[in-house]
């Protein structure tokens, strides 16, 4: 159990800069999720913490100890790999016991810890099997068991759910979250899936091109995105973005329609509206849109429409069932219109 | 007859027959000289040189009894075992870590360098090699023969194991690192068990190549360190050759590698890495 601190951390592969310079602190017992698109440096960052990639510049502390030059073995971390990386020639028991044997833990304690973790993960009947006789979900549990028995300072998860089918993914997601609350260990979880990030994290770190875009609690990242990238990345379907001209408290849209958003700002901006923040307006008010596609999801309905030539999506109540081609008046929920700088992408309001 | 006129099962049947025919032809090509060697070793000196060759003959053990009575066959065999066994061991001791290191660092040049020893014809090195060992006073010693044959076994071990190590998913080795293994322990506890069939193949090939290596052994050995292959050469005289004796010796020489290969055959199975990662 330990905190984690990165100071001026840089990573280059040859001349390619993966992480330009990164500062981040992770508190003891915190569940932090690194999220971002492919190639954003999140896995590299995790591998740096694990000691599997050397640091080009800067410092990494686990607890109070600077660990730059420590091997993975010396850092007292445990990692769950994306492909699980179980030892194929060992049984489930041996896979879980291996890390403890390497650390010369007494056999009785190894046995107790493995049995305990197996009970926790519900894999007791599998202990004598080899990995090739397990299903994907079972392998995933064994990989977690191998990490749990070690009782490490920090748990690292490298996209551990990406190889599971959708149903199992949801189940394991809740299990990992429950586990984190029970184990009270510092956990760092890497994913490109914003739903995983939102549902599991105490704090989310959004990365892009090796640069932290925003660090915050899930509701903060969702409700107060720092910039257009974060706003577009978090939330599904993504936030709608429209280039607008601001004048007299209203946003003038590309197709010369006007949307009243009550802002004091003036000039050009990018208007961001989440699909769920569009609300059907009474006839004769709001912004009438021509429906191009309707996707009923059961719990709600996605309505596609065009503003100029920009595709937009609104998420409306399931009983709102417009037809394709129908004209539907929409307005924006009060205080839910985001404005971004068209050049820098920073949030203006 | 075009392909279209053949139904799917008939085509598969035809393919199977062709494959079997091909294997039979290959097997005959490979086994014929061996069968010739073995049958000749049981022929009398009159039969062995008869022309046209006799297919039916009265088998005799004369060649074997003469071989074992007139030559110190077992001391040659011991020499062969010492030299091939030791050079195989050295090849494994140096080659296994070398192949592992080359694999995890993705460095290909060391493997290429060791291969160069196999690419050039051995006769090129024969004279300088002899001079080196003569100056060291090692000609005729086991040491000279073992070191020479290790130059044969080392590249074999490296080249058989390198692709086997390369085939292990990196994440497994990284997991071993996170679990607390240093590089040698991850080799011993994780990587080696996963390449066990490659290790067996490397051991057999190294042993067989070393066992059969003739030229350097001929030049560097003396009466006390002479291996079997060189001793068998005694049967080829300047005036006459004892073909029956030579074939009996050859048959006995071929036995140990054959027995070794059969003994470890069950290890030669692939697929141990199945189930290591997502599936």
Coordinates of C-alpha atoms in Angstrom, one line a residue:
Chain A
X1 CA 0.0 0.0 0.0
X2 CA 1.6 3.2 -1.1
X3 CA 1.2 6.5 -2.8
X4 CA 2.8 7.2 -6.2
X5 CA 4.4 10.3 -7.5
X6 CA 5.7 11.2 -11.0
X7 CA 7.8 14.3 -11.4
X8 CA 8.8 15.6 -14.8
X9 CA 8.6 12.1 -16.2
X10 CA 9.7 11.8 -19.8
X11 CA 9.8 8.9 -22.2
X12 CA 11.4 8.7 -25.6
X13 CA 11.7 5.7 -27.9
X14 CA 14.7 6.8 -30.0
X15 CA 13.8 10.2 -31.3
X16 CA 10.1 9.6 -30.8
X17 CA 8.7 11.4 -27.8
X18 CA 6.0 9.3 -26.2
X19 CA 5.6 11.3 -22.9
X20 CA 6.9 14.9 -23.2
X21 CA 6.8 15.7 -19.4
X22 CA 4.4 14.4 -16.9
X23 CA 3.6 15.2 -13.3
X24 CA 1.1 13.2 -11.3
X25 CA 0.4 12.2 -7.8
X26 CA -1.7 9.2 -6.8
X27 CA -2.8 8.8 -3.3
X28 CA -2.6 5.7 -1.1
X29 CA -5.6 3.4 -1.6
X30 CA -6.8 5.4 -4.7
X31 CA -8.2 3.7 -7.7
X32 CA -7.0 5.7 -10.7
X33 CA -7.8 5.0 -14.3
X34 CA -5.6 6.1 -17.2
X35 CA -7.8 6.6 -20.2
X36 CA -7.2 7.8 -23.7
X37 CA -7.2 6.7 -27.3
X38 CA -4.7 4.2 -28.7
X39 CA -1.2 5.6 -28.7
X40 CA -1.9 8.2 -26.0
X41 CA 0.9 6.8 -23.9
X42 CA -1.3 5.2 -21.2
X43 CA 0.1 1.7 -21.5
X44 CA 3.7 3.1 -21.7
X45 CA 3.1 5.0 -18.5
X46 CA 1.8 1.9 -16.8
X47 CA 4.8 -0.1 -18.0
X48 CA 7.1 2.6 -16.7
X49 CA 5.5 2.4 -13.3
X50 CA 5.9 -1.4 -13.4
X51 CA 9.6 -1.0 -14.3
X52 CA 9.2 -2.8 -17.7
X53 CA 10.2 0.4 -19.6
X54 CA 13.1 2.6 -18.5
X55 CA 12.4 6.3 -17.7
X56 CA 14.1 8.7 -20.1
X57 CA 14.1 11.6 -17.7
X58 CA 12.3 12.6 -14.5
X59 CA 11.6 10.7 -11.3
X60 CA 9.1 8.1 -10.1
X61 CA 8.4 7.5 -6.5
X62 CA 6.5 4.7 -4.9
X63 CA 5.8 5.7 -1.3
X64 CA 8.9 7.8 -0.4
X65 CA 11.2 5.6 -2.4
X66 CA 12.6 6.7 -5.8
X67 CA 12.3 3.6 -7.9
X68 CA 13.7 4.8 -11.3
X69 CA 16.5 2.3 -11.1
X70 CA 14.7 -0.6 -9.4
X71 CA 13.8 -3.7 -11.4
X72 CA 10.1 -4.8 -11.6
X73 CA 10.9 -7.4 -9.0
X74 CA 12.2 -4.8 -6.5
X75 CA 9.2 -2.4 -6.8
X76 CA 6.7 -4.6 -5.1
X77 CA 4.0 -4.1 -7.7
X78 CA 1.7 -6.6 -9.2
X79 CA 0.4 -6.4 -12.8
X80 CA -2.5 -7.9 -14.6
X81 CA -1.6 -8.1 -18.3
X82 CA -3.9 -7.6 -21.2
X83 CA -3.3 -11.1 -22.5
X84 CA -3.1 -12.4 -18.8
X85 CA 0.4 -13.8 -19.4
X86 CA -0.2 -16.9 -17.3
X87 CA 2.6 -19.5 -17.1
X88 CA 1.4 -22.2 -19.4
X89 CA 3.5 -25.0 -17.8
X90 CA 2.2 -24.3 -14.3
X91 CA -1.2 -25.1 -12.7
X92 CA -3.4 -22.3 -11.5
X93 CA -2.1 -22.9 -8.0
X94 CA 1.5 -22.7 -9.2
X95 CA 0.8 -19.6 -11.2
X96 CA -0.6 -17.9 -8.2
X97 CA 2.1 -19.2 -5.8
X98 CA 5.1 -18.4 -8.1
X99 CA 5.5 -14.8 -7.1
X100 CA 5.5 -15.7 -3.4
X101 CA 8.0 -18.5 -3.9
X102 CA 10.3 -16.1 -5.7
X103 CA 10.1 -14.0 -2.5
X104 CA 10.8 -16.9 -0.3
X105 CA 7.5 -16.8 1.5
X106 CA 7.0 -19.8 3.8
X107 CA 5.0 -22.6 2.2
X108 CA 2.2 -22.6 4.8
X109 CA 1.6 -18.9 4.2
X110 CA 1.7 -19.4 0.4
X111 CA -0.9 -22.0 0.7
X112 CA -3.1 -19.9 2.9
X113 CA -2.8 -16.9 0.7
X114 CA -3.5 -18.8 -2.6
X115 CA -6.5 -20.5 -1.0
X116 CA -7.8 -17.2 0.3
X117 CA -7.5 -15.5 -3.1
X118 CA -9.0 -18.5 -4.9
X119 CA -12.0 -18.3 -2.6
X120 CA -12.3 -14.5 -3.1
X121 CA -12.3 -15.0 -6.9
X122 CA -14.3 -18.1 -6.9
X123 CA -11.7 -20.2 -8.7
X124 CA -11.1 -22.9 -6.0
X125 CA -12.2 -25.8 -8.2
X126 CA -9.7 -24.7 -10.9
X127 CA -6.5 -24.7 -8.8
X128 CA -5.2 -28.0 -10.3
X129 CA -5.9 -27.0 -13.9
X130 CA -3.4 -25.6 -16.4
X131 CA -4.2 -22.3 -18.2
X132 CA -5.0 -24.0 -21.5
X133 CA -8.0 -25.8 -19.8
X134 CA -9.5 -22.5 -18.7
X135 CA -12.0 -20.1 -20.4
X136 CA -11.0 -16.5 -21.1
X137 CA -12.9 -15.3 -18.0
X138 CA -11.3 -17.9 -15.8
X139 CA -7.8 -17.0 -17.1
X140 CA -8.6 -13.4 -16.3
X141 CA -9.5 -14.3 -12.7
X142 CA -6.3 -16.4 -12.3
X143 CA -4.3 -13.4 -13.5
X144 CA -6.0 -11.3 -10.9
X145 CA -5.5 -13.9 -8.3
X146 CA -1.8 -14.0 -9.1
X147 CA -1.7 -10.3 -8.4
X148 CA -3.8 -10.4 -5.2
X149 CA -1.8 -13.1 -3.4
X150 CA 1.2 -10.9 -3.6
X151 CA -0.4 -8.2 -1.5
X152 CA 1.7 -5.6 -3.4
X153 CA 2.0 -1.9 -2.8
X154 CA 0.4 -1.1 -6.1
X155 CA -1.8 -3.0 -8.5
X156 CA -1.4 -2.3 -12.2
X157 CA -4.1 -3.4 -14.7
X158 CA -3.3 -3.1 -18.4
X159 CA -6.6 -3.2 -20.3
X160 CA -7.5 -6.5 -18.6
X161 CA -11.1 -6.6 -19.8
X162 CA -10.5 -6.0 -23.5
X163 CA -10.3 -9.7 -24.3
X164 CA -13.6 -10.5 -22.6
X165 CA -17.0 -10.6 -24.3
X166 CA -19.4 -7.7 -23.4
X167 CA -21.4 -9.5 -20.8
X168 CA -18.4 -10.8 -18.9
X169 CA -16.7 -7.5 -19.2
X170 CA -19.5 -5.8 -17.3
X171 CA -19.4 -8.5 -14.6
X172 CA -15.7 -8.4 -14.1
X173 CA -15.7 -4.6 -14.1
X174 CA -18.0 -4.6 -11.1
X175 CA -15.9 -7.4 -9.5
X176 CA -12.7 -5.4 -9.8
X177 CA -14.4 -2.4 -8.3
X178 CA -15.7 -4.4 -5.4
X179 CA -12.3 -5.9 -5.0
X180 CA -10.6 -2.6 -4.9
X181 CA -13.0 -1.5 -2.1
X182 CA -12.2 -4.6 -0.2
X183 CA -8.5 -4.7 -0.6
X184 CA -7.9 -1.1 0.0
X185 CA -4.8 -1.0 -2.2
X186 CA -3.5 1.6 -4.7
X187 CA -4.7 0.6 -8.1
X188 CA -3.9 1.9 -11.5
X189 CA -6.1 0.7 -14.4
X190 CA -5.4 1.4 -18.0
X191 CA -8.2 1.4 -20.5
X192 CA -9.4 3.0 -23.8
X193 CA -13.0 2.4 -22.7
X194 CA -14.5 5.5 -21.2
X195 CA -17.3 3.4 -19.6
X196 CA -14.7 1.4 -17.6
X197 CA -13.1 4.6 -16.6
X198 CA -16.3 6.3 -15.5
X199 CA -17.6 3.3 -13.6
X200 CA -14.5 2.2 -11.7
X201 CA -12.3 5.2 -11.0
X202 CA -11.9 7.3 -7.9
X203 CA -10.0 9.6 -10.3
X204 CA -9.6 9.6 -14.0
X205 CA -6.5 10.7 -15.8
X206 CA -7.3 11.5 -19.4
X207 CA -4.2 11.3 -21.7
X208 CA -3.6 12.3 -25.2
X209 CA -0.2 12.2 -27.0
X210 CA 1.5 11.5 -23.6
X211 CA 0.1 14.7 -22.1
X212 CA -2.4 14.8 -19.3
X213 CA -5.6 16.5 -20.5
X214 CA -7.4 16.4 -17.2
X215 CA -7.3 14.7 -13.8
X216 CA -10.5 14.5 -11.8
X217 CA -13.3 12.5 -10.4
X218 CA -15.6 10.9 -13.0
X219 CA -18.4 13.3 -12.4
X220 CA -16.0 16.2 -12.7
X221 CA -14.5 14.9 -16.0
X222 CA -18.0 14.4 -17.3
X223 CA -19.5 17.6 -16.0
X224 CA -16.7 20.0 -16.3
X225 CA -14.4 18.8 -19.1
X226 CA -11.2 20.9 -19.3
X227 CA -11.2 20.9 -23.1
X228 CA -12.9 19.8 -26.2
X229 CA -10.8 16.6 -26.4
X230 CA -11.9 15.4 -22.9
X231 CA -15.5 16.5 -23.6
X232 CA -15.5 14.4 -26.8
X233 CA -13.8 11.4 -25.3
X234 CA -15.9 11.0 -22.2
X235 CA -19.5 10.2 -22.8
X236 CA -21.3 7.9 -25.2
X237 CA -22.5 8.8 -27.8
X238 CA -19.9 11.6 -27.9
X239 CA -20.6 15.3 -27.3
X240 CA -21.9 17.1 -30.4
X241 CA -19.6 19.9 -31.6
X242 CA -20.8 22.9 -33.7
X243 CA -18.9 25.9 -34.8
X244 CA -20.9 29.0 -33.7
X245 CA -20.8 32.7 -33.6
X246 CA -21.8 34.1 -30.2
X247 CA -23.8 37.3 -30.0
X248 CA -26.5 38.7 -27.7
X249 CA -26.5 35.6 -25.5
X250 CA -27.3 33.3 -28.4
X251 CA -25.2 30.9 -30.6
X252 CA -25.6 31.4 -34.3
X253 CA -25.3 28.0 -36.0
X254 CA -23.6 27.2 -39.3
X255 CA -27.0 26.9 -41.1
X256 CA -27.8 30.4 -39.8
X257 CA -30.2 29.1 -37.2
X258 CA -30.0 30.4 -33.6
X259 CA -29.9 28.6 -30.4
X260 CA -30.5 30.5 -27.2
X261 CA -27.9 29.4 -24.6
X262 CA -27.7 32.5 -22.5
X263 CA -24.0 33.3 -22.6
X264 CA -22.2 36.6 -22.1
X265 CA -19.4 35.5 -24.5
X266 CA -19.0 37.0 -28.0
X267 CA -17.1 36.0 -31.1
X268 CA -16.4 32.6 -32.6
X269 CA -16.5 29.4 -30.5
X270 CA -17.2 25.7 -30.6
X271 CA -20.5 24.8 -29.0
X272 CA -20.6 21.4 -27.3
X273 CA -23.8 19.7 -26.3
X274 CA -24.1 16.2 -25.0
X275 CA -26.7 14.1 -26.7
X276 CA -28.5 13.7 -23.3
X277 CA -28.7 17.4 -22.9
X278 CA -30.9 18.0 -25.9
X279 CA -34.5 18.2 -24.8
X280 CA -37.6 18.2 -27.0
X281 CA -39.1 21.7 -27.0
X282 CA -42.7 22.7 -27.3
X283 CA -43.9 23.3 -30.8
X284 CA -42.8 26.7 -32.1
X285 CA -39.9 27.1 -29.8
X286 CA -36.3 25.8 -29.7
X287 CA -34.4 24.7 -32.8
X288 CA -36.4 22.6 -35.3
X289 CA -34.2 19.7 -36.7
X290 CA -34.9 17.2 -39.5
X291 CA -34.6 13.7 -38.1
X292 CA -32.3 11.5 -40.3
X293 CA -32.2 8.3 -38.2
X294 CA -33.8 6.9 -35.1
X295 CA -32.2 4.3 -32.8
X296 CA -34.5 3.1 -30.1
X297 CA -32.4 1.6 -27.3
X298 CA -35.2 0.7 -25.0
X299 CA -34.1 2.8 -22.1
X300 CA -33.9 5.8 -24.4
X301 CA -33.9 6.8 -28.0
X302 CA -31.1 8.2 -30.1
X303 CA -32.2 10.7 -32.7
X304 CA -29.8 11.6 -35.5
X305 CA -30.0 14.9 -37.3
X306 CA -27.9 17.3 -39.3
X307 CA -27.0 20.9 -38.5
X308 CA -25.6 22.2 -41.7
X309 CA -23.5 19.2 -42.8
X310 CA -22.5 18.3 -39.2
X311 CA -24.0 15.1 -37.9
X312 CA -25.6 15.4 -34.4
X313 CA -27.2 13.0 -32.0
X314 CA -29.8 13.7 -29.3
X315 CA -30.7 11.2 -26.6
X316 CA -34.3 11.6 -25.7
X317 CA -36.9 9.7 -23.6
X318 CA -38.0 6.4 -25.1
X319 CA -41.6 7.6 -25.6
X320 CA -40.4 10.3 -27.9
X321 CA -40.4 8.3 -31.2
X322 CA -40.0 10.7 -34.1
X323 CA -40.1 9.4 -37.7
X324 CA -37.3 9.8 -40.1
X325 CA -37.9 13.1 -42.0
X326 CA -40.0 14.5 -39.2
X327 CA -39.2 17.9 -37.9
X328 CA -38.5 17.9 -34.2
X329 CA -38.0 21.1 -32.1
X330 CA -35.1 20.7 -29.7
X331 CA -33.6 23.0 -27.0
X332 CA -30.7 22.6 -24.7
X333 CA -31.0 21.9 -21.0
X334 CA -30.2 25.0 -19.0
X335 CA -26.6 25.4 -18.1
X336 CA -25.6 22.4 -20.2
X337 CA -24.1 24.1 -23.2
X338 CA -20.3 24.0 -23.3
X339 CA -18.2 26.5 -25.2
X340 CA -14.7 25.8 -26.4
X341 CA -12.0 28.0 -27.9
X342 CA -11.9 27.1 -31.6
X343 CA -8.1 27.4 -31.7
X344 CA -6.9 25.8 -28.4
X345 CA -9.9 23.7 -27.6
X346 CA -9.9 24.9 -24.0
X347 CA -13.3 25.2 -22.4
X348 CA -14.6 28.8 -22.2
X349 CA -17.8 28.2 -20.5
Chain B
X1 CA -9.4 -35.1 -66.4
X2 CA -10.0 -31.7 -64.9
X3 CA -10.4 -31.0 -61.2
X4 CA -14.1 -30.4 -61.7
X5 CA -14.8 -34.0 -62.6
X6 CA -13.5 -35.2 -59.2
X7 CA -15.7 -35.0 -56.2
X8 CA -14.4 -33.5 -53.0
X9 CA -13.9 -36.8 -51.1
X10 CA -12.2 -38.4 -54.1
X11 CA -9.8 -35.5 -54.4
X12 CA -9.0 -35.8 -50.7
X13 CA -8.4 -39.5 -51.1
X14 CA -6.1 -38.9 -54.1
X15 CA -4.2 -36.3 -52.2
X16 CA -3.7 -38.8 -49.3
X17 CA -2.4 -41.5 -51.7
X18 CA 0.0 -39.0 -53.3
X19 CA 1.3 -37.9 -49.9
X20 CA 1.8 -41.5 -48.8
X21 CA 3.6 -42.3 -52.0
X22 CA 5.8 -39.3 -51.6
X23 CA 6.7 -40.4 -48.0
X24 CA 7.4 -44.0 -49.1
X25 CA 9.8 -42.8 -51.9
X26 CA 11.5 -40.5 -49.4
X27 CA 11.8 -43.2 -46.8
X28 CA 13.3 -45.6 -49.3
X29 CA 15.8 -43.0 -50.3
X30 CA 16.8 -42.4 -46.7
X31 CA 16.6 -46.0 -45.4
X32 CA 18.3 -47.7 -48.4
X33 CA 21.9 -46.9 -47.5
X34 CA 21.2 -47.7 -43.8
X35 CA 19.7 -51.1 -44.8
X36 CA 22.7 -51.7 -47.0
X37 CA 25.0 -50.9 -44.2
X38 CA 23.2 -53.2 -41.7
X39 CA 22.9 -56.1 -44.1
X40 CA 26.5 -55.8 -45.3
X41 CA 27.6 -56.0 -41.6
X42 CA 26.1 -59.5 -41.4
X43 CA 27.7 -60.7 -44.7
X44 CA 30.8 -62.8 -45.1
X45 CA 33.7 -61.1 -46.9
X46 CA 32.8 -63.1 -50.0
X47 CA 29.2 -62.0 -50.0
X48 CA 29.9 -58.4 -49.2
X49 CA 31.9 -57.8 -52.3
X50 CA 29.8 -60.1 -54.6
X51 CA 28.6 -58.6 -57.9
X52 CA 25.8 -58.5 -58.5
X53 CA 25.0 -58.0 -54.8
X54 CA 23.5 -61.0 -53.1
X55 CA 20.1 -60.4 -51.6
X56 CA 19.9 -63.8 -49.9
X57 CA 22.9 -64.7 -47.9
X58 CA 23.9 -66.7 -44.8
X59 CA 24.1 -64.1 -42.0
X60 CA 27.2 -64.2 -39.9
X61 CA 28.5 -62.3 -36.8
X62 CA 32.1 -62.7 -37.9
X63 CA 32.5 -59.0 -38.7
X64 CA 31.3 -58.1 -35.2
X65 CA 33.4 -60.6 -33.3
X66 CA 36.4 -59.6 -35.4
X67 CA 35.7 -55.9 -34.7
X68 CA 35.4 -56.4 -31.0
X69 CA 38.4 -58.8 -30.7
X70 CA 40.9 -56.9 -32.8
X71 CA 40.1 -53.3 -31.9
X72 CA 39.6 -51.6 -28.5
X73 CA 36.1 -50.7 -29.7
X74 CA 34.7 -49.9 -26.3
X75 CA 37.5 -47.5 -25.4
X76 CA 36.9 -45.7 -28.7
X77 CA 33.2 -45.7 -27.8
X78 CA 34.1 -44.2 -24.4
X79 CA 36.1 -41.5 -26.2
X80 CA 33.2 -40.7 -28.5
X81 CA 30.9 -40.4 -25.5
X82 CA 33.2 -38.2 -23.5
X83 CA 33.9 -35.9 -26.5
X84 CA 30.3 -35.7 -27.8
X85 CA 28.7 -35.6 -24.4
X86 CA 31.1 -32.8 -23.1
X87 CA 30.8 -30.7 -26.3
X88 CA 27.0 -31.0 -26.2
X89 CA 27.0 -30.0 -22.6
X90 CA 29.3 -27.0 -23.3
X91 CA 27.1 -26.1 -26.3
X92 CA 24.0 -26.2 -24.1
X93 CA 25.6 -24.3 -21.1
X94 CA 26.7 -21.5 -23.4
X95 CA 24.1 -21.7 -26.1
X96 CA 21.0 -21.6 -24.0
X97 CA 21.8 -18.3 -22.2
X98 CA 23.2 -16.9 -25.4
X99 CA 20.0 -17.7 -27.4
X100 CA 17.9 -16.3 -24.5
X101 CA 19.8 -13.1 -24.3
X102 CA 19.7 -12.7 -28.1
X103 CA 16.0 -13.3 -28.0
X104 CA 15.1 -10.9 -25.2
X105 CA 17.3 -8.1 -26.5
X106 CA 16.2 -8.7 -30.1
X107 CA 19.9 -8.7 -31.1
X108 CA 20.4 -10.8 -34.2
X109 CA 24.1 -10.2 -34.9
X110 CA 25.5 -12.6 -32.2
X111 CA 23.5 -15.4 -33.7
X112 CA 24.8 -14.5 -37.2
X113 CA 28.4 -14.5 -35.9
X114 CA 28.0 -18.1 -34.5
X115 CA 26.4 -19.2 -37.8
X116 CA 29.4 -18.0 -39.7
X117 CA 31.4 -20.8 -38.1
X118 CA 29.0 -23.2 -39.8
X119 CA 28.9 -21.4 -43.2
X120 CA 32.5 -21.6 -44.1
X121 CA 33.9 -25.1 -45.0
X122 CA 35.6 -26.7 -42.0
X123 CA 38.7 -27.5 -44.0
X124 CA 39.4 -23.8 -44.1
X125 CA 40.0 -23.8 -40.4
X126 CA 41.7 -27.2 -40.2
X127 CA 45.3 -26.1 -40.5
X128 CA 45.2 -22.9 -38.3
X129 CA 43.1 -24.8 -35.8
X130 CA 45.7 -27.6 -35.7
X131 CA 48.6 -25.1 -35.4
X132 CA 46.8 -23.4 -32.4
X133 CA 46.3 -26.6 -30.6
X134 CA 49.8 -27.8 -31.4
X135 CA 51.3 -24.6 -30.0
X136 CA 49.2 -25.1 -26.9
X137 CA 50.4 -28.6 -26.7
X138 CA 46.8 -29.9 -26.7
X139 CA 46.9 -32.1 -29.9
X140 CA 45.6 -35.5 -28.9
X141 CA 43.9 -34.4 -25.8
X142 CA 40.2 -34.6 -24.9
X143 CA 40.2 -30.9 -24.4
X144 CA 41.2 -30.1 -28.0
X145 CA 38.5 -32.4 -29.3
X146 CA 35.8 -31.2 -26.9
X147 CA 36.5 -27.5 -27.6
X148 CA 36.5 -28.1 -31.3
X149 CA 33.2 -30.0 -31.3
X150 CA 31.7 -27.3 -29.0
X151 CA 32.3 -24.9 -32.0
X152 CA 29.9 -27.2 -33.8
X153 CA 27.3 -27.7 -31.0
X154 CA 27.1 -24.1 -29.9
X155 CA 25.6 -22.7 -33.2
X156 CA 23.2 -25.6 -33.4
X157 CA 21.9 -25.0 -29.9
X158 CA 21.6 -21.2 -30.5
X159 CA 19.8 -21.6 -33.9
X160 CA 17.4 -24.2 -32.7
X161 CA 16.5 -22.3 -29.5
X162 CA 16.4 -18.8 -30.8
X163 CA 13.1 -19.1 -32.6
X164 CA 11.7 -21.2 -29.7
X165 CA 12.5 -18.4 -27.3
X166 CA 11.2 -15.8 -29.8
X167 CA 7.9 -17.6 -29.8
X168 CA 7.3 -17.1 -26.1
X169 CA 4.9 -14.1 -25.6
X170 CA 7.0 -11.2 -24.1
X171 CA 4.2 -10.6 -21.5
X172 CA 4.9 -14.0 -19.9
X173 CA 8.6 -13.1 -19.4
X174 CA 7.5 -9.7 -18.1
X175 CA 5.1 -11.3 -15.7
X176 CA 8.0 -13.4 -14.4
X177 CA 10.0 -10.2 -13.9
X178 CA 7.1 -8.6 -12.0
X179 CA 6.7 -11.8 -10.0
X180 CA 10.3 -11.4 -8.8
X181 CA 12.5 -13.3 -11.3
X182 CA 15.8 -11.9 -12.3
X183 CA 16.9 -12.7 -15.9
X184 CA 18.5 -16.1 -15.0
X185 CA 15.6 -17.2 -12.9
X186 CA 13.1 -16.3 -15.6
X187 CA 15.1 -18.3 -18.0
X188 CA 15.3 -21.3 -15.7
X189 CA 11.8 -21.3 -14.2
X190 CA 9.7 -19.9 -17.0
X191 CA 11.4 -19.8 -20.5
X192 CA 13.2 -23.1 -20.5
X193 CA 10.2 -25.2 -19.5
X194 CA 8.3 -23.6 -22.4
X195 CA 11.0 -24.5 -25.0
X196 CA 11.6 -28.0 -23.6
X197 CA 10.9 -29.7 -27.0
X198 CA 13.3 -27.2 -28.7
X199 CA 15.8 -28.1 -26.0
X200 CA 15.5 -31.8 -26.7
X201 CA 15.9 -31.2 -30.4
X202 CA 18.9 -29.0 -29.9
X203 CA 20.5 -31.6 -27.6
X204 CA 20.0 -34.5 -30.1
X205 CA 21.2 -32.5 -33.1
X206 CA 24.2 -31.2 -31.2
X207 CA 25.1 -34.7 -29.9
X208 CA 24.6 -36.3 -33.4
X209 CA 26.6 -33.7 -35.2
X210 CA 29.4 -33.9 -32.7
X211 CA 29.3 -37.8 -32.6
X212 CA 29.6 -37.9 -36.4
X213 CA 32.1 -35.1 -36.8
X214 CA 35.1 -36.7 -38.6
X215 CA 37.6 -34.3 -40.1
X216 CA 38.8 -32.4 -37.0
X217 CA 38.7 -35.5 -34.9
X218 CA 40.9 -37.3 -37.4
X219 CA 43.6 -34.6 -37.2
X220 CA 43.4 -33.7 -33.5
X221 CA 43.0 -37.1 -31.8
X222 CA 45.6 -39.7 -31.0
X223 CA 45.4 -43.4 -30.2
X224 CA 44.1 -42.7 -26.7
X225 CA 41.5 -40.1 -27.6
X226 CA 40.4 -41.4 -31.0
X227 CA 36.6 -41.4 -31.3
X228 CA 34.6 -44.2 -33.1
X229 CA 34.2 -42.4 -36.5
X230 CA 37.9 -42.0 -36.7
X231 CA 38.6 -45.6 -35.6
X232 CA 36.3 -46.9 -38.2
X233 CA 38.4 -45.2 -40.8
X234 CA 41.1 -47.8 -40.0
X235 CA 39.2 -50.3 -42.0
X236 CA 39.9 -48.5 -45.1
X237 CA 43.3 -49.7 -46.0
X238 CA 45.7 -48.5 -48.7
X239 CA 45.5 -51.8 -50.5
X240 CA 42.3 -53.4 -49.4
X241 CA 39.3 -52.4 -47.4
X242 CA 37.5 -54.7 -44.9
X243 CA 34.0 -53.7 -46.0
X244 CA 32.3 -56.1 -43.6
X245 CA 34.2 -54.8 -40.6
X246 CA 33.6 -51.2 -41.7
X247 CA 29.9 -51.8 -42.0
X248 CA 29.8 -53.6 -38.6
X249 CA 31.6 -50.6 -37.1
X250 CA 29.3 -48.1 -38.8
X251 CA 26.2 -50.0 -37.6
X252 CA 27.4 -49.9 -34.0
X253 CA 28.4 -46.2 -34.4
X254 CA 24.9 -45.3 -35.7
X255 CA 23.2 -47.0 -32.8
X256 CA 23.6 -44.6 -29.9
X257 CA 22.2 -41.5 -31.7
X258 CA 19.3 -43.7 -32.9
X259 CA 18.6 -45.0 -29.4
X260 CA 18.8 -41.4 -28.1
X261 CA 16.4 -40.1 -30.6
X262 CA 13.9 -42.9 -29.9
X263 CA 14.2 -42.5 -26.2
X264 CA 13.3 -38.8 -26.2
X265 CA 10.8 -39.0 -29.0
X266 CA 7.9 -38.4 -26.7
X267 CA 9.3 -35.0 -25.8
X268 CA 9.2 -33.9 -29.3
X269 CA 5.7 -32.5 -29.0
X270 CA 4.8 -28.9 -29.7
X271 CA 2.0 -26.9 -28.2
X272 CA 3.1 -26.4 -24.7
X273 CA 2.6 -22.7 -25.0
X274 CA -1.1 -23.2 -25.9
X275 CA -3.3 -21.4 -23.4
X276 CA -0.7 -19.1 -22.2
X277 CA -2.4 -16.0 -23.3
X278 CA -5.9 -15.0 -24.5
X279 CA -7.7 -17.7 -26.4

